[in-house]
PDB file of C-alpha atoms and ligand atoms in Angstrom:
ATOM      1  CA  MET A   1      -6.973  28.925  13.451  1.00 98.00           C
ATOM      2  CA  VAL A   2      -9.437  28.515  10.582  1.00 98.00           C
ATOM      3  CA  PHE A   3     -12.026  25.737  10.365  1.00 99.00           C
ATOM      4  CA  SER A   4     -13.990  24.844   7.255  1.00 99.00           C
ATOM      5  CA  LEU A   5     -17.361  23.253   8.033  1.00 99.00           C
ATOM      6  CA  GLY A   6     -19.851  21.312   5.954  1.00 99.00           C
ATOM      7  CA  ALA A   7     -22.738  18.908   6.377  1.00 99.00           C
ATOM      8  CA  ASP A   8     -25.642  17.196   4.694  1.00 98.00           C
ATOM      9  CA  HIS A   9     -29.287  17.332   5.820  1.00 98.00           C
ATOM     10  CA  ALA A  10     -28.575  14.827   8.629  1.00 98.00           C
ATOM     11  CA  GLY A  11     -25.744  16.959   9.998  1.00 98.00           C
ATOM     12  CA  PHE A  12     -27.126  20.398   9.186  1.00 98.00           C
ATOM     13  CA  GLU A  13     -28.358  21.280  12.681  1.00 98.00           C
ATOM     14  CA  GLN A  14     -25.194  20.189  14.509  1.00 98.00           C
ATOM     15  CA  LYS A  15     -22.985  21.818  11.846  1.00 98.00           C
ATOM     16  CA  ASN A  16     -24.614  25.181  12.628  1.00 98.00           C
ATOM     17  CA  GLN A  17     -24.306  24.663  16.373  1.00 98.00           C
ATOM     18  CA  LEU A  18     -20.694  23.542  16.112  1.00 98.00           C
ATOM     19  CA  ALA A  19     -19.917  26.593  13.936  1.00 98.00           C
ATOM     20  CA  SER A  20     -21.281  28.852  16.714  1.00 98.00           C
ATOM     21  CA  PHE A  21     -19.314  26.860  19.304  1.00 98.00           C
ATOM     22  CA  LEU A  22     -16.061  27.343  17.369  1.00 98.00           C
ATOM     23  CA  ILE A  23     -16.719  31.067  16.874  1.00 98.00           C
ATOM     24  CA  GLU A  24     -17.418  31.436  20.620  1.00 98.00           C
ATOM     25  CA  GLN A  25     -14.021  29.798  21.258  1.00 97.00           C
ATOM     26  CA  GLY A  26     -12.388  32.490  19.110  1.00 98.00           C
ATOM     27  CA  TYR A  27     -11.768  30.469  15.923  1.00 98.00           C
ATOM     28  CA  ASP A  28     -12.503  31.561  12.360  1.00 98.00           C
ATOM     29  CA  VAL A  29     -15.130  29.517  10.544  1.00 99.00           C
ATOM     30  CA  ILE A  30     -15.820  29.071   6.839  1.00 99.00           C
ATOM     31  CA  ASP A  31     -19.300  27.573   6.462  1.00 98.00           C
ATOM     32  CA  ARG A  32     -19.451  25.615   3.189  1.00 98.00           C
ATOM     33  CA  GLY A  33     -23.106  24.765   3.680  1.00 98.00           C
ATOM     34  CA  PRO A  34     -25.693  23.646   3.170  1.00 98.00           C
ATOM     35  CA  GLU A  35     -27.812  26.627   4.172  1.00 98.00           C
ATOM     36  CA  THR A  36     -31.042  24.674   4.691  1.00 98.00           C
ATOM     37  CA  ASP A  37     -31.895  21.166   5.861  1.00 98.00           C
ATOM     38  CA  ASP A  38     -33.159  20.146   2.420  1.00 98.00           C
ATOM     39  CA  ARG A  39     -31.966  16.690   1.345  1.00 98.00           C
ATOM     40  CA  VAL A  40     -28.497  16.892  -0.257  1.00 98.00           C
ATOM     41  CA  ASP A  41     -25.641  14.509  -1.167  1.00 98.00           C
ATOM     42  CA  TYR A  42     -22.788  14.478   1.359  1.00 98.00           C
ATOM     43  CA  PRO A  43     -19.922  14.195  -1.208  1.00 99.00           C
ATOM     44  CA  ASP A  44     -20.842  17.654  -2.577  1.00 99.00           C
ATOM     45  CA  TYR A  45     -20.044  19.216   0.820  1.00 99.00           C
ATOM     46  CA  ALA A  46     -17.177  16.908   1.774  1.00 99.00           C
ATOM     47  CA  VAL A  47     -15.237  18.002  -1.311  1.00 99.00           C
ATOM     48  CA  ARG A  48     -15.682  21.724  -0.558  1.00 99.00           C
ATOM     49  CA  VAL A  49     -14.269  21.341   2.936  1.00 99.00           C
ATOM     50  CA  ALA A  50     -11.548  18.912   1.827  1.00 99.00           C
ATOM     51  CA  ARG A  51     -10.348  21.360  -0.842  1.00 99.00           C
ATOM     52  CA  ASP A  52     -10.224  24.202   1.710  1.00 99.00           C
ATOM     53  CA  VAL A  53      -7.942  22.079   3.901  1.00 99.00           C
ATOM     54  CA  ALA A  54      -5.841  20.655   1.043  1.00 98.00           C
ATOM     55  CA  ASP A  55      -5.354  24.163  -0.433  1.00 98.00           C
ATOM     56  CA  GLY A  56      -4.446  25.685   2.945  1.00 98.00           C
ATOM     57  CA  VAL A  57      -7.508  27.964   3.027  1.00 98.00           C
ATOM     58  CA  ALA A  58      -8.439  26.279   6.327  1.00 99.00           C
ATOM     59  CA  ASP A  59      -6.282  24.585   8.959  1.00 98.00           C
ATOM     60  CA  TYR A  60      -8.855  21.893   9.748  1.00 99.00           C
ATOM     61  CA  GLY A  61     -12.193  20.642   8.490  1.00 99.00           C
ATOM     62  CA  VAL A  62     -15.317  19.518  10.311  1.00 99.00           C
ATOM     63  CA  LEU A  63     -17.938  17.506   8.419  1.00 99.00           C
ATOM     64  CA  VAL A  64     -21.229  16.262   9.845  1.00 99.00           C
ATOM     65  CA  CYS A  65     -23.597  13.742   8.249  1.00 98.00           C
ATOM     66  CA  GLY A  66     -25.827  11.030   9.709  1.00 98.00           C
ATOM     67  CA  THR A  67     -22.953   8.816  10.783  1.00 99.00           C
ATOM     68  CA  GLY A  68     -19.874  10.740   9.633  1.00 99.00           C
ATOM     69  CA  ILE A  69     -18.885   7.691   7.590  1.00 99.00           C
ATOM     70  CA  GLY A  70     -19.800   8.923   4.105  1.00 98.00           C
ATOM     71  CA  MET A  71     -18.184  12.288   4.790  1.00 99.00           C
ATOM     72  CA  ALA A  72     -14.903  10.598   5.777  1.00 99.00           C
ATOM     73  CA  MET A  73     -14.929   8.325   2.727  1.00 98.00           C
ATOM     74  CA  ALA A  74     -15.568  11.242   0.374  1.00 98.00           C
ATOM     75  CA  ALA A  75     -13.116  13.687   1.993  1.00 98.00           C
ATOM     76  CA  ASP A  76     -10.340  11.070   2.022  1.00 98.00           C
ATOM     77  CA  LYS A  77     -10.506  10.897  -1.793  1.00 98.00           C
ATOM     78  CA  VAL A  78      -8.984  14.401  -1.966  1.00 98.00           C
ATOM     79  CA  PRO A  79      -5.150  14.336  -2.021  1.00 98.00           C
ATOM     80  CA  GLY A  80      -3.633  15.730   1.170  1.00 98.00           C
ATOM     81  CA  ILE A  81      -6.605  14.837   3.329  1.00 98.00           C
ATOM     82  CA  ARG A  82      -6.568  12.647   6.418  1.00 98.00           C
ATOM     83  CA  ALA A  83     -10.207  12.553   7.480  1.00 99.00           C
ATOM     84  CA  ALA A  84     -11.243  10.526  10.525  1.00 99.00           C
ATOM     85  CA  ASN A  85     -14.765   9.552  11.544  1.00 99.00           C
ATOM     86  CA  ILE A  86     -14.871  10.050  15.311  1.00 99.00           C
ATOM     87  CA  ILE A  87     -17.526   9.190  17.898  1.00 98.00           C
ATOM     88  CA  THR A  88     -15.567   9.374  21.178  1.00 98.00           C
ATOM     89  CA  PRO A  89     -13.193  11.955  22.689  1.00 98.00           C
ATOM     90  CA  GLU A  90     -10.561   9.206  23.106  1.00 98.00           C
ATOM     91  CA  PHE A  91     -10.498   8.542  19.377  1.00 98.00           C
ATOM     92  CA  ALA A  92     -10.433  12.312  18.717  1.00 99.00           C
ATOM     93  CA  ALA A  93      -7.144  12.483  20.625  1.00 98.00           C
ATOM     94  CA  LEU A  94      -5.732   9.410  18.875  1.00 98.00           C
ATOM     95  CA  CYS A  95      -6.607  10.574  15.352  1.00 99.00           C
ATOM     96  CA  ARG A  96      -4.554  13.727  16.015  1.00 98.00           C
ATOM     97  CA  GLU A  97      -1.724  12.141  17.999  1.00 98.00           C
ATOM     98  CA  HIS A  98      -1.148   9.085  15.785  1.00 98.00           C
ATOM     99  CA  ASN A  99      -2.637   9.980  12.384  1.00 98.00           C
ATOM    100  CA  ASN A 100      -2.331  13.779  12.230  1.00 98.00           C
ATOM    101  CA  ALA A 101      -5.951  13.964  11.042  1.00 99.00           C
ATOM    102  CA  ASN A 102      -6.778  17.251   9.347  1.00 99.00           C
ATOM    103  CA  ILE A 103     -10.519  16.669   9.002  1.00 99.00           C
ATOM    104  CA  ILE A 104     -12.839  15.281  11.625  1.00 99.00           C
ATOM    105  CA  THR A 105     -16.157  13.819  10.571  1.00 99.00           C
ATOM    106  CA  LEU A 106     -18.985  13.596  13.077  1.00 99.00           C
ATOM    107  CA  SER A 107     -22.354  11.905  13.447  1.00 99.00           C
ATOM    108  CA  GLY A 108     -25.353  14.212  13.626  1.00 98.00           C
ATOM    109  CA  ARG A 109     -27.767  11.324  14.234  1.00 98.00           C
ATOM    110  CA  PHE A 110     -26.042   9.019  16.720  1.00 98.00           C
ATOM    111  CA  VAL A 111     -23.892  11.383  18.794  1.00 99.00           C
ATOM    112  CA  ASP A 112     -25.393  14.248  20.792  1.00 98.00           C
ATOM    113  CA  LEU A 113     -24.210  17.840  20.467  1.00 98.00           C
ATOM    114  CA  GLU A 114     -22.469  18.015  23.855  1.00 98.00           C
ATOM    115  CA  THR A 115     -20.426  14.900  23.057  1.00 98.00           C
ATOM    116  CA  ASN A 116     -19.505  16.272  19.639  1.00 99.00           C
ATOM    117  CA  LYS A 117     -18.384  19.529  21.300  1.00 98.00           C
ATOM    118  CA  GLU A 118     -16.171  17.516  23.663  1.00 98.00           C
ATOM    119  CA  ILE A 119     -14.827  15.539  20.693  1.00 99.00           C
ATOM    120  CA  LEU A 120     -14.030  18.787  18.872  1.00 98.00           C
ATOM    121  CA  ARG A 121     -12.385  20.315  21.961  1.00 98.00           C
ATOM    122  CA  THR A 122     -10.154  17.245  22.266  1.00 98.00           C
ATOM    123  CA  PHE A 123      -9.354  17.229  18.535  1.00 99.00           C
ATOM    124  CA  ILE A 124      -8.230  20.875  18.740  1.00 98.00           C
ATOM    125  CA  ALA A 125      -6.238  20.436  21.949  1.00 98.00           C
ATOM    126  CA  THR A 126      -4.236  17.405  20.755  1.00 98.00           C
ATOM    127  CA  GLU A 127      -1.002  17.821  18.780  1.00 98.00           C
ATOM    128  CA  PHE A 128       0.400  15.284  16.318  1.00 98.00           C
ATOM    129  CA  GLY A 129       2.825  13.061  18.233  1.00 98.00           C
ATOM    130  CA  GLY A 130       5.466  12.811  15.472  1.00 97.00           C
ATOM    131  CA  GLY A 131       8.262  10.321  16.213  1.00 97.00           C
ATOM    132  CA  ARG A 132       7.311   6.784  15.204  1.00 97.00           C
ATOM    133  CA  HIS A 133       4.038   8.075  13.753  1.00 98.00           C
ATOM    134  CA  GLU A 134       5.798  10.405  11.314  1.00 98.00           C
ATOM    135  CA  GLN A 135       6.934   7.842   8.748  1.00 98.00           C
ATOM    136  CA  ARG A 136       3.605   5.999   8.942  1.00 98.00           C
ATOM    137  CA  VAL A 137       1.742   9.164   8.044  1.00 98.00           C
ATOM    138  CA  GLU A 138       4.301   9.888   5.291  1.00 98.00           C
ATOM    139  CA  LYS A 139       3.771   6.395   3.826  1.00 98.00           C
ATOM    140  CA  MET A 140       0.018   6.877   3.950  1.00 98.00           C
ATOM    141  CA  MET A 141       0.238  10.217   2.166  1.00 98.00           C
ATOM    142  CA  ALA A 142       2.570   8.792  -0.510  1.00 98.00           C
ATOM    143  CA  LEU A 143      -0.446   6.705  -1.612  1.00 97.00           C
ATOM    144  CA  ASP A 144      -1.995   9.957  -2.895  1.00 96.00           C
ATOM    145  CA  SER A 145       0.446   9.978  -5.790  1.00 94.00           C
ATOM    146  CA  GLU A 146       0.279   6.288  -6.751  1.00 90.00           C
TER     147      GLU A 146
HETATM  148  C1  RB5 B   1     -28.188  10.297   4.780  1.00 54.01           C
HETATM  149  O1  RB5 B   1     -29.373   9.607   4.963  1.00 54.01           O
HETATM  150  C2  RB5 B   1     -27.011   9.464   5.310  1.00 54.01           C
HETATM  151  O2  RB5 B   1     -26.779   8.388   4.461  1.00 54.01           O
HETATM  152  C3  RB5 B   1     -25.770  10.327   5.421  1.00 54.01           C
HETATM  153  O3  RB5 B   1     -26.045  11.414   6.252  1.00 54.01           O
HETATM  154  C4  RB5 B   1     -24.538   9.675   6.023  1.00 54.01           C
HETATM  155  O4  RB5 B   1     -24.822   9.047   7.232  1.00 54.01           O
HETATM  156  C5  RB5 B   1     -23.722   8.855   5.129  1.00 54.01           C
HETATM  157  O5  RB5 B   1     -22.665   8.331   5.514  1.00 54.01           O
END
């Protein structure tokens, strides 16, 4: 399984630590930056990760900014993306089970690293539920071409 990761200055530190965590778990990681904690604009990194996922270069994306909110808003502009801003393991499970999220966006400022690791573990371990959720996700994705 391949993960594409990106951040801004507020998520830089956790992005690096979460990349190591994923590699330790045996996953492949594409690090789309940034490479320093200099101030940057989150949409520039959200789009890199979103394109990796939309193009099938990566299976899932992980984006970290101060809150995760801007990253989700930016990534969701890219057709094919279902990015969810997650701050609890419970919501990590639900965004996979109900919404088939393909990018998770995390808070580097308000959620500690251990919680974000648990969130990521849950995100990875949870399959899309299908069934009644299938046509809802299809309707959502049809909006990409309107
Ligand atoms: C940067 O200060 C902050 O606005 C950004 O990291 C993020 O939280 C935006 O949603």
